[in-house]
CSV table of C-alpha atoms in Angstrom, one decimal:
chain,number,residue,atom,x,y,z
A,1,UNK,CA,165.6,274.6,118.3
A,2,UNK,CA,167.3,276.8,121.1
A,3,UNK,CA,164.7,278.2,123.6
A,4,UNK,CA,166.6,281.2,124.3
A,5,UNK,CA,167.2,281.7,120.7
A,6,UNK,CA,163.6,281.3,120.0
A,7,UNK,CA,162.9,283.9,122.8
A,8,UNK,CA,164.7,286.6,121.6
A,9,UNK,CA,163.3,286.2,117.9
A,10,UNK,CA,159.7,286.0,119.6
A,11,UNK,CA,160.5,289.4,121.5
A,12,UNK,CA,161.5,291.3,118.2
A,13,UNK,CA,165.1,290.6,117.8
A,14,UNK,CA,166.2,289.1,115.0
A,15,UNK,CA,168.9,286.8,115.0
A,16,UNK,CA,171.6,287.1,112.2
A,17,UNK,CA,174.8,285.4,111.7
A,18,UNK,CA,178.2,287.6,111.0
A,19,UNK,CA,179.9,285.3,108.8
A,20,UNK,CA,179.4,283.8,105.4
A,21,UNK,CA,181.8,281.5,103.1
A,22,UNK,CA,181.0,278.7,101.1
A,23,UNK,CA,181.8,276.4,103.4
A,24,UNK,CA,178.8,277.6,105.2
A,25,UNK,CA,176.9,277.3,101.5
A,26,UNK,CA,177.3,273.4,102.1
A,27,UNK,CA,177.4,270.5,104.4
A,28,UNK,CA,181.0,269.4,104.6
A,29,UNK,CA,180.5,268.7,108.3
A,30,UNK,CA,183.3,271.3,109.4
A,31,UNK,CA,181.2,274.5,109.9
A,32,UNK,CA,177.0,274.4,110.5
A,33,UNK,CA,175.7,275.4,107.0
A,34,UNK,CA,172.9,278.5,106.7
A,35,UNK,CA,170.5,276.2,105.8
A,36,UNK,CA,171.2,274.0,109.7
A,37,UNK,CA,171.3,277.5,110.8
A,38,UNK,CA,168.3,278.9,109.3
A,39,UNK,CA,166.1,275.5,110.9
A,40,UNK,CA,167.3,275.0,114.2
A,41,UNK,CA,169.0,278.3,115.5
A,42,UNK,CA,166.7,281.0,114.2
A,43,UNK,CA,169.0,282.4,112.2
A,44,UNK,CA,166.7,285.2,109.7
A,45,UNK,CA,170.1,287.1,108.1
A,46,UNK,CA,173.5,287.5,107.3
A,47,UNK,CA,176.0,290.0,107.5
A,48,UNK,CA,179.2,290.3,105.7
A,49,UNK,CA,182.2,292.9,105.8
A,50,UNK,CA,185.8,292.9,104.1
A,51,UNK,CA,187.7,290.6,106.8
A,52,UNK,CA,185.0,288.0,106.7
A,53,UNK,CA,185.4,288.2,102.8
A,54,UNK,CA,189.5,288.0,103.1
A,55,UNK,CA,189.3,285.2,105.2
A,56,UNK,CA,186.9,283.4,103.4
A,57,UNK,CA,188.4,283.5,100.0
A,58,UNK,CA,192.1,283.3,101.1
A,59,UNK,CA,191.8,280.6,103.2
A,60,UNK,CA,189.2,278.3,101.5
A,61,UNK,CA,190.0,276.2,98.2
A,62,UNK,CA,186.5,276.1,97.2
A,63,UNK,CA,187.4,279.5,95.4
A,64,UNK,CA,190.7,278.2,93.6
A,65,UNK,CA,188.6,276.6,90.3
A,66,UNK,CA,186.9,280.3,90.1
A,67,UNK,CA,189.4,282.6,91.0
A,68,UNK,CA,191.7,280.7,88.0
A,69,UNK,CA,188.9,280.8,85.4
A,70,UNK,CA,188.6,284.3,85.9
A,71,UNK,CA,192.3,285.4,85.9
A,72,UNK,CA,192.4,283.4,82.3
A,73,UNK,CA,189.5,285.5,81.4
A,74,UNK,CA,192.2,288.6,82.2
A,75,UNK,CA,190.1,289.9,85.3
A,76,UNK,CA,192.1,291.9,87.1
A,77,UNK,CA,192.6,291.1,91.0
A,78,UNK,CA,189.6,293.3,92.4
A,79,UNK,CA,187.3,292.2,89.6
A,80,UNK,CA,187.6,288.9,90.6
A,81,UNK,CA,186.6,289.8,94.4
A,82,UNK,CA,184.0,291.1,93.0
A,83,UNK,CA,182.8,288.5,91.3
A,84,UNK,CA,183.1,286.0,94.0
A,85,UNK,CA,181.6,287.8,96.7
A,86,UNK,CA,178.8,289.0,94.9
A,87,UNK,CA,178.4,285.6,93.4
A,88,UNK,CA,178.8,284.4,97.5
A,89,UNK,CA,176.1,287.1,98.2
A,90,UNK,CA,173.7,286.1,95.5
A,91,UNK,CA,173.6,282.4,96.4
A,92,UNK,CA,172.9,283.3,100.4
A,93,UNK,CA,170.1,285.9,99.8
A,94,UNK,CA,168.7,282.7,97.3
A,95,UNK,CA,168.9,280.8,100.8
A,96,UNK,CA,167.1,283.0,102.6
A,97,UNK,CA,164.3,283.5,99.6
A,98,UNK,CA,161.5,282.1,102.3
A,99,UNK,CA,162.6,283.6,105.2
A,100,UNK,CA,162.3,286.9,103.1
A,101,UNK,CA,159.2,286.3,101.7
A,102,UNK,CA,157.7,284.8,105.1
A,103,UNK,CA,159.0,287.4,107.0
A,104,UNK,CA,157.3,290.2,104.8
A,105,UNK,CA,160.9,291.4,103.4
A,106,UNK,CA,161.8,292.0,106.8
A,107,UNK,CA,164.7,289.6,107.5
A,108,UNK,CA,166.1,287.3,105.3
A,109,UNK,CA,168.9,289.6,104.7
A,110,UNK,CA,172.5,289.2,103.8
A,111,UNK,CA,174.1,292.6,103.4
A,112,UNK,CA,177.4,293.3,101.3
A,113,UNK,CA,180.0,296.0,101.8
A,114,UNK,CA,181.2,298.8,99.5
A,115,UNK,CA,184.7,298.5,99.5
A,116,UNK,CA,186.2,300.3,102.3
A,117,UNK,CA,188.5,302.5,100.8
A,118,UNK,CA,185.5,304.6,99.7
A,119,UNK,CA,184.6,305.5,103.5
A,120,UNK,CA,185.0,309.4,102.8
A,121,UNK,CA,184.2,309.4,99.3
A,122,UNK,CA,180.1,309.7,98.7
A,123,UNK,CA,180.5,310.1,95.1
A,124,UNK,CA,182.1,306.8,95.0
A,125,UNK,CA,180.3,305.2,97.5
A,126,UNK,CA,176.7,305.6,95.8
A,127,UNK,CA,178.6,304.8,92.1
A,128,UNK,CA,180.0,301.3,93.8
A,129,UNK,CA,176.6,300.7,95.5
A,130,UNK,CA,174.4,301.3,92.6
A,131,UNK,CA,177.3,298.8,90.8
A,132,UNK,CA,176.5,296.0,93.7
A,133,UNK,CA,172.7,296.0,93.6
A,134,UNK,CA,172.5,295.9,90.0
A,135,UNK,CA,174.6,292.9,89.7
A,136,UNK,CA,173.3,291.2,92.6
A,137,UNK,CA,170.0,291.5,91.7
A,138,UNK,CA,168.6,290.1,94.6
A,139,UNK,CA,165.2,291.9,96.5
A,140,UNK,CA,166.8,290.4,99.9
A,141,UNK,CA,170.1,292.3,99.6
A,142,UNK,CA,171.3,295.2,101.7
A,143,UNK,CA,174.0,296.9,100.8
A,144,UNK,CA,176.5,298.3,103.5
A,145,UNK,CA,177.5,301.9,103.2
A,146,UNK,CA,179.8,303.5,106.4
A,147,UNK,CA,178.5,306.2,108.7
A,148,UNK,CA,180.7,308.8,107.9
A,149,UNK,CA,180.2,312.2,107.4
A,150,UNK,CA,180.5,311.8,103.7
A,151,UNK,CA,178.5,308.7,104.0
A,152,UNK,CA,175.4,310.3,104.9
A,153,UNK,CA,174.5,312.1,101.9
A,154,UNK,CA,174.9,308.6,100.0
A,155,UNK,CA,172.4,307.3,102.5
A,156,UNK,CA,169.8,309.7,101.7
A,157,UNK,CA,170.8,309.3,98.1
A,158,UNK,CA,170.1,305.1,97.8
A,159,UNK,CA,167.2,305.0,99.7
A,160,UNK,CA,165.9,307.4,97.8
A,161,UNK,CA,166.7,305.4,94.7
A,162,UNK,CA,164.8,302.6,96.1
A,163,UNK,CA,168.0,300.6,97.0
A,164,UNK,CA,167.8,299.1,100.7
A,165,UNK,CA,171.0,300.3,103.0
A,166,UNK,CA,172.6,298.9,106.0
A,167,UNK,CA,174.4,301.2,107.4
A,168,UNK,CA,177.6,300.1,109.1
A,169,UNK,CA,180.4,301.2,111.6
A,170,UNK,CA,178.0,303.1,113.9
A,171,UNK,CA,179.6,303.7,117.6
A,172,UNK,CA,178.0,307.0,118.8
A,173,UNK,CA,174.0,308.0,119.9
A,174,UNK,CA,174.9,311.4,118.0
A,175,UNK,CA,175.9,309.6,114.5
A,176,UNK,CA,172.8,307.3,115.0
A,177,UNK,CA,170.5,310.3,115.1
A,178,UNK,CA,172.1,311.6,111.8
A,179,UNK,CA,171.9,307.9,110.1
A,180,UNK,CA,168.3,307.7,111.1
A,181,UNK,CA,167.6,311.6,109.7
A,182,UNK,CA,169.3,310.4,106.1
A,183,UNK,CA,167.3,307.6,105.9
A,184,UNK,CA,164.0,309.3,106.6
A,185,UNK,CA,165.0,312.2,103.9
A,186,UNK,CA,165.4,309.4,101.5
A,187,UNK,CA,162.1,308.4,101.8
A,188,UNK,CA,160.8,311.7,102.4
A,189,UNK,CA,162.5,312.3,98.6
A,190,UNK,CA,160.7,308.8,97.5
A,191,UNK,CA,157.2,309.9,98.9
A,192,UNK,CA,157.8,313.6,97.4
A,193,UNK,CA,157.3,312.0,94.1
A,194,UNK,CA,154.7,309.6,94.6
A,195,UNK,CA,156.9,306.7,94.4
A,196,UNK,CA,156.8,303.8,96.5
A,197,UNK,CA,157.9,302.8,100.3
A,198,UNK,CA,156.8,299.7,101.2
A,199,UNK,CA,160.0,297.7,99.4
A,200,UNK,CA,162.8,299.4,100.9
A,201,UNK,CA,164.5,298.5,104.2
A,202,UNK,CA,167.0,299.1,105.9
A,203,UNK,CA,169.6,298.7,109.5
A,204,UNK,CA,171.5,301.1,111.4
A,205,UNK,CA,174.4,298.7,112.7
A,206,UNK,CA,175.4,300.2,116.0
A,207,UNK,CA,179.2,299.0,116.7
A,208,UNK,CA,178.8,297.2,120.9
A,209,UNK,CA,182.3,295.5,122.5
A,210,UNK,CA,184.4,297.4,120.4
A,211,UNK,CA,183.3,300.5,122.8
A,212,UNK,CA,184.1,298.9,126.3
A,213,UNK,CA,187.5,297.9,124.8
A,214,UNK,CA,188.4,301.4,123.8
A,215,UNK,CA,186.9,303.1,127.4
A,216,UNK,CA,187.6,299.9,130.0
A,217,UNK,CA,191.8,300.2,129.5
A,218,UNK,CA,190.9,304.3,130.3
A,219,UNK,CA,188.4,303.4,133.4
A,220,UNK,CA,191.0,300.9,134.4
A,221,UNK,CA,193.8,303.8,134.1
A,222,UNK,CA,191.8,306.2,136.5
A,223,UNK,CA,192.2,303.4,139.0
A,224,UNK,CA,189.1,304.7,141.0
A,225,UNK,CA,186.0,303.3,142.7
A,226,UNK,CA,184.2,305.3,140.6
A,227,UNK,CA,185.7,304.0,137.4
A,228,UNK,CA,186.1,301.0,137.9
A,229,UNK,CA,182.5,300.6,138.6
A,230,UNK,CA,182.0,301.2,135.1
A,231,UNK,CA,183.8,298.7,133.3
A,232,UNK,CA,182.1,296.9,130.6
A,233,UNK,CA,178.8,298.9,131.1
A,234,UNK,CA,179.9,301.6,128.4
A,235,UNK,CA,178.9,300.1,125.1
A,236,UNK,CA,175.5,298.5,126.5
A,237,UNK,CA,174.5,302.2,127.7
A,238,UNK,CA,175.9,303.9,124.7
A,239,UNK,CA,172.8,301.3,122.9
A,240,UNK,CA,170.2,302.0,124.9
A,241,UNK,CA,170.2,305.4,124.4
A,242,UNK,CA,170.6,304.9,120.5
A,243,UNK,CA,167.4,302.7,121.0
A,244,UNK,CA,165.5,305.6,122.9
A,245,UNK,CA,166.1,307.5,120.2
A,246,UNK,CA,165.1,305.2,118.0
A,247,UNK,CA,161.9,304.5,119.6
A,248,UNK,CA,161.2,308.5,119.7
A,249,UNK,CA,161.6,308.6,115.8
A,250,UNK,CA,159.4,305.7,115.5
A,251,UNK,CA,156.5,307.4,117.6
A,252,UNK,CA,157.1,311.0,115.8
A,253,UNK,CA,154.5,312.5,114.0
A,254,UNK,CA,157.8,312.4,111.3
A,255,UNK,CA,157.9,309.1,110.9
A,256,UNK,CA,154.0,308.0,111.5
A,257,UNK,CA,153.3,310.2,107.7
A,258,UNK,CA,155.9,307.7,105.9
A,259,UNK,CA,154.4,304.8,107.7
A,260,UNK,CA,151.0,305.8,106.4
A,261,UNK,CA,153.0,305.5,103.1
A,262,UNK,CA,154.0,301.9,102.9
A,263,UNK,CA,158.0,303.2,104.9
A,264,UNK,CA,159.0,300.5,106.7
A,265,UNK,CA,161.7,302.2,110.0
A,266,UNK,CA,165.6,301.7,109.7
A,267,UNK,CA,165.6,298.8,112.8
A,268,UNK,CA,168.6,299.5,115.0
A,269,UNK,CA,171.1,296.6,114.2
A,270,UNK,CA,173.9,295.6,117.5
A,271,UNK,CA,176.9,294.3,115.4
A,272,UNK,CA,180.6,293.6,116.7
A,273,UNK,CA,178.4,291.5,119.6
A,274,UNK,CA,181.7,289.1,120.5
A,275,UNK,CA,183.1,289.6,123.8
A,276,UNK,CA,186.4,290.7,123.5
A,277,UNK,CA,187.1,290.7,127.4
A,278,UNK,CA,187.2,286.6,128.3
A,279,UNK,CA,186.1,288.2,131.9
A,280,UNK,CA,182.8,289.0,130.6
A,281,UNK,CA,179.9,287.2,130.7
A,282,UNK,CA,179.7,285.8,126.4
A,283,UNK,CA,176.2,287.0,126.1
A,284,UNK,CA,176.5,289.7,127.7
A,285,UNK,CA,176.1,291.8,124.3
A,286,UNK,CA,173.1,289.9,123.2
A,287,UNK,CA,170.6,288.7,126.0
A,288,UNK,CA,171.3,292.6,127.4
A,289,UNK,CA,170.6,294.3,124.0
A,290,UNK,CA,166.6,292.4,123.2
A,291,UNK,CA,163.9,294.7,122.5
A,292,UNK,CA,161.1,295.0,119.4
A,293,UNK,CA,162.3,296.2,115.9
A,294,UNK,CA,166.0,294.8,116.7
A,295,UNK,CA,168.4,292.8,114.8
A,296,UNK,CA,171.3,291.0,116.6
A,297,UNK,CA,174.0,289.9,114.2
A,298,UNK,CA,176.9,287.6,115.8
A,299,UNK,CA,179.5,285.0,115.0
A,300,UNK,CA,178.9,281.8,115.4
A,301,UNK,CA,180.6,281.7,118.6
A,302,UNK,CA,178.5,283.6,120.6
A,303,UNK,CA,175.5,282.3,119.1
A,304,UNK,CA,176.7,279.1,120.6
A,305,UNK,CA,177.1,280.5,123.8
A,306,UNK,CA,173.6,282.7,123.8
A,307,UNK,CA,172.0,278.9,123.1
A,308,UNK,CA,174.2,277.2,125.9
A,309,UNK,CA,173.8,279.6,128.8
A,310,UNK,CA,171.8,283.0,127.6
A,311,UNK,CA,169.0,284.1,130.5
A,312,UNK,CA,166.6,285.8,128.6
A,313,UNK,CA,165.6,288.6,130.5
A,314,UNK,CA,162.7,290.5,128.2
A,315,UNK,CA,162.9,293.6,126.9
A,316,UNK,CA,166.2,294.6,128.3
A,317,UNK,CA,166.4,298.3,126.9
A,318,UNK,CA,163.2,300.0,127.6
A,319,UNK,CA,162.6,301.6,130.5
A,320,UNK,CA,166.4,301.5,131.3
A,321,UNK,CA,166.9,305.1,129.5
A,322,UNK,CA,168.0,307.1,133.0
A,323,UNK,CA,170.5,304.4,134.2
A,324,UNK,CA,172.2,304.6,130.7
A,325,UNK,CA,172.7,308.5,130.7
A,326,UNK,CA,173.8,307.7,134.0
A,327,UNK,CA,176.6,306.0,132.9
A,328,UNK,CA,177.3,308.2,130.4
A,329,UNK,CA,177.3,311.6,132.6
A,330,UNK,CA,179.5,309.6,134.8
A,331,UNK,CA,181.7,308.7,132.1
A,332,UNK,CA,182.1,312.1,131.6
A,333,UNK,CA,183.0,313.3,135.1
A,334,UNK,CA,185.8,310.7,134.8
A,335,UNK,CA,187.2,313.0,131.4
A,336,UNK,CA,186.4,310.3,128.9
A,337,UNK,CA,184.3,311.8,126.3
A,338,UNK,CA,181.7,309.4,124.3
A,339,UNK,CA,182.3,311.4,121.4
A,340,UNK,CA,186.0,311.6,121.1
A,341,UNK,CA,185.8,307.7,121.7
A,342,UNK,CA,183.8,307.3,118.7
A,343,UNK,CA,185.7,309.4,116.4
A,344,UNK,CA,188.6,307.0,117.1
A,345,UNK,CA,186.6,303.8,116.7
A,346,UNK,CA,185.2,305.0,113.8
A,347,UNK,CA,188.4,305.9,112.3
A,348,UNK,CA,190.0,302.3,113.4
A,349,UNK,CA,187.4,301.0,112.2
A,350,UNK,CA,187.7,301.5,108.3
A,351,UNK,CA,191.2,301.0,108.7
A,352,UNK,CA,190.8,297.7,110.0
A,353,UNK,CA,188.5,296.8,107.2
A,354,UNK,CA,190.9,298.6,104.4
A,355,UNK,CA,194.0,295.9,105.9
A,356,UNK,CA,192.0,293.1,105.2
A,357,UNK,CA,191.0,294.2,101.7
A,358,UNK,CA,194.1,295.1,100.4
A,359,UNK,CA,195.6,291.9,101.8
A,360,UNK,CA,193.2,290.1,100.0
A,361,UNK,CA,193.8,291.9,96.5
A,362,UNK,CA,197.2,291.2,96.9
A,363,UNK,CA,196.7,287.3,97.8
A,364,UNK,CA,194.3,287.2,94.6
A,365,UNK,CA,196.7,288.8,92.7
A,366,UNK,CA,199.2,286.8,93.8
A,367,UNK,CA,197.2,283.4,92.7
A,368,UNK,CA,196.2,284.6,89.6
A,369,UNK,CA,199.6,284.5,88.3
């Protein structure tokens, strides 16, 4: 087993893999398989989201014998993604059964995606959810609602219904704080009629590279010292002051009444944790981002490079609180507002997982006839 790997698990941040397929279901010697994963690299969780779905299905025959049964059955196109991928779903949360139950239903997770064309729609978004957790009937499954404004009410909504959330497409502190809020009222809702905690959980995934690719191409733009200073320190700031406000929730006199109750705290999750920028060190987003009550989902690539050359360093967020609004105010000084940045991202961000989606409806159709 990796020692750095094992470090960060043992300092509170879980390791989860961004990627599932059936290929990864099995040993066919192409890709490592969960269960390699799961014993040797620490792996505790999966994530999922439309593109890993569209690749997966489009691009692997182990689907073909399913995908034909069902179109003779007269599924239509998105019925048959939903059958595979919650069938996909279903079998990986079976995987991770012991890590669940060893784990106290803390990790063990594998998280599934409304479909993304319901971003702005809450009505539809809590209909498709409920849809997903009844049919994967699995106690290890998240499902993954976006943090948009219309997004939040259908937070509040399934955790109050008892049905555990991670909450995806996260890229500002100020969203965060309002993810965390909707969480706590649905459990607030829960313990306002006696019902219970102690099984729900839930992630906050808080979007990292994504950031520094938007802001480095404007730092690099204004060309000066000051700037240019900054680059790739943006999205690593941005997440350690989501985390301080995640450990002033956790400390609140708020939160320590649900705890009393069984409420287990919405762990701040770091997702899109590839390096886009071959300049930057590959770990960068990982071994920077450890502290208590985290998850760390990445692909398989830098997982490989956090085993071959990550220097754990610790807890690398707390205690690091002024030199992140640092960065921030500075950013600000330059004219590049953190908020305007994430509005964009956030909006480029369901768009690139609507592209994927409908590509892959199409390529299902497609085979199915």
């Amino acid at each position: 087993m990796s020692k750095t790997l094992a470090q960060i698990s043992q300092a509170g941040t879980s390791i989860w893999l961004d990627d599932l397929s059936r290929e990864r279901m099995i040993d066919n010697g192409k890709s490592r398989s969960l269960k390699s994963l799961i014993a040797e690299e620490s792996v505790v969780g999966v994530t999922t989201n439309p593109a890993i779905f569209s690749s997966s299905i489009s691009q692997s025959s182990l689907y073909s014998d399913d995908l034909k049964a069902l179109a003779a059955k007269g599924y239509s196109a998105e019925q048959i993604i939903t059958e595979l991928t919650c069938s996909d779903v279903a079998k990986a949360c079976d995987l991770f059964r012991e890590v669940f139950l060893a784990s106290g239903g803390v990790d063990g997770r594998v998280s599934i995606e409304v479909d993304p064309r319901f971003a702005r729609d809450t009505k539809k978004t809590i209909s498709q959810a409920r849809d997903l957790w009844k049919k994967i009937d699995r106690p290890n499954l998240l499902i993954k609602v976006p943090a948009t404004i219309e997004g939040l009410p259908a937070i509040q909504t399934l955790i109050s219904e008892g049905i555990s959330v991670n909450v995806t497409i996260i890229f500002s502190t100020k969203r965060y704080e309002q993810v965390l809020d909707a969480f706590i009222k649905g459990l607030e809702d829960r313990a306002q009629k006696s019902l219970p905690l102690s099984d729900i959980h839930s992630v906050a995934s808080f979007f990292i590279s994504r950031v520094d690719t938007e802001i480095d191409p404007r730092l690099k733009a204004s060309a000066s010292k000051e700037a240019l200073d900054l680059l790739g320190k943006s999205a690593i700031a941005n997440a350690h002051l989501a985390y301080q406000h995640f450990e002033e929730v956790l400390h609140s006199d708020r939160w320590q009444v649900l705890a009393k109750l069984g409420g287990n705290i919405q762990r701040p999750l770091w997702a899109s944790t590839g390096v886009k920028d071959p300049n930057y060190d590959p770990t960068q987003y990982v071994m920077e981002l450890v502290a208590p009550l985290c998850v760390n989902t990445m692909p398989e690539q830098t997982l490989n490079a956090v085993k071959a050359q990550g220097e754990f360093k610790g807890n690398a967020i707390s205690g690091k609180y002024l030199d992140a609004a640092g960065v921030i105010n500075q950013l600000t000084s330059i004219g590049i507002d953190i908020e305007e940045v994430a509005e964009k991202l956030e909006v480029e961000g369901i768009d690139k997982f609507i592209k994927p989606w409908l590509e892959l409806i199409a390529n299902v159709e497609a085979a199915s006839k």
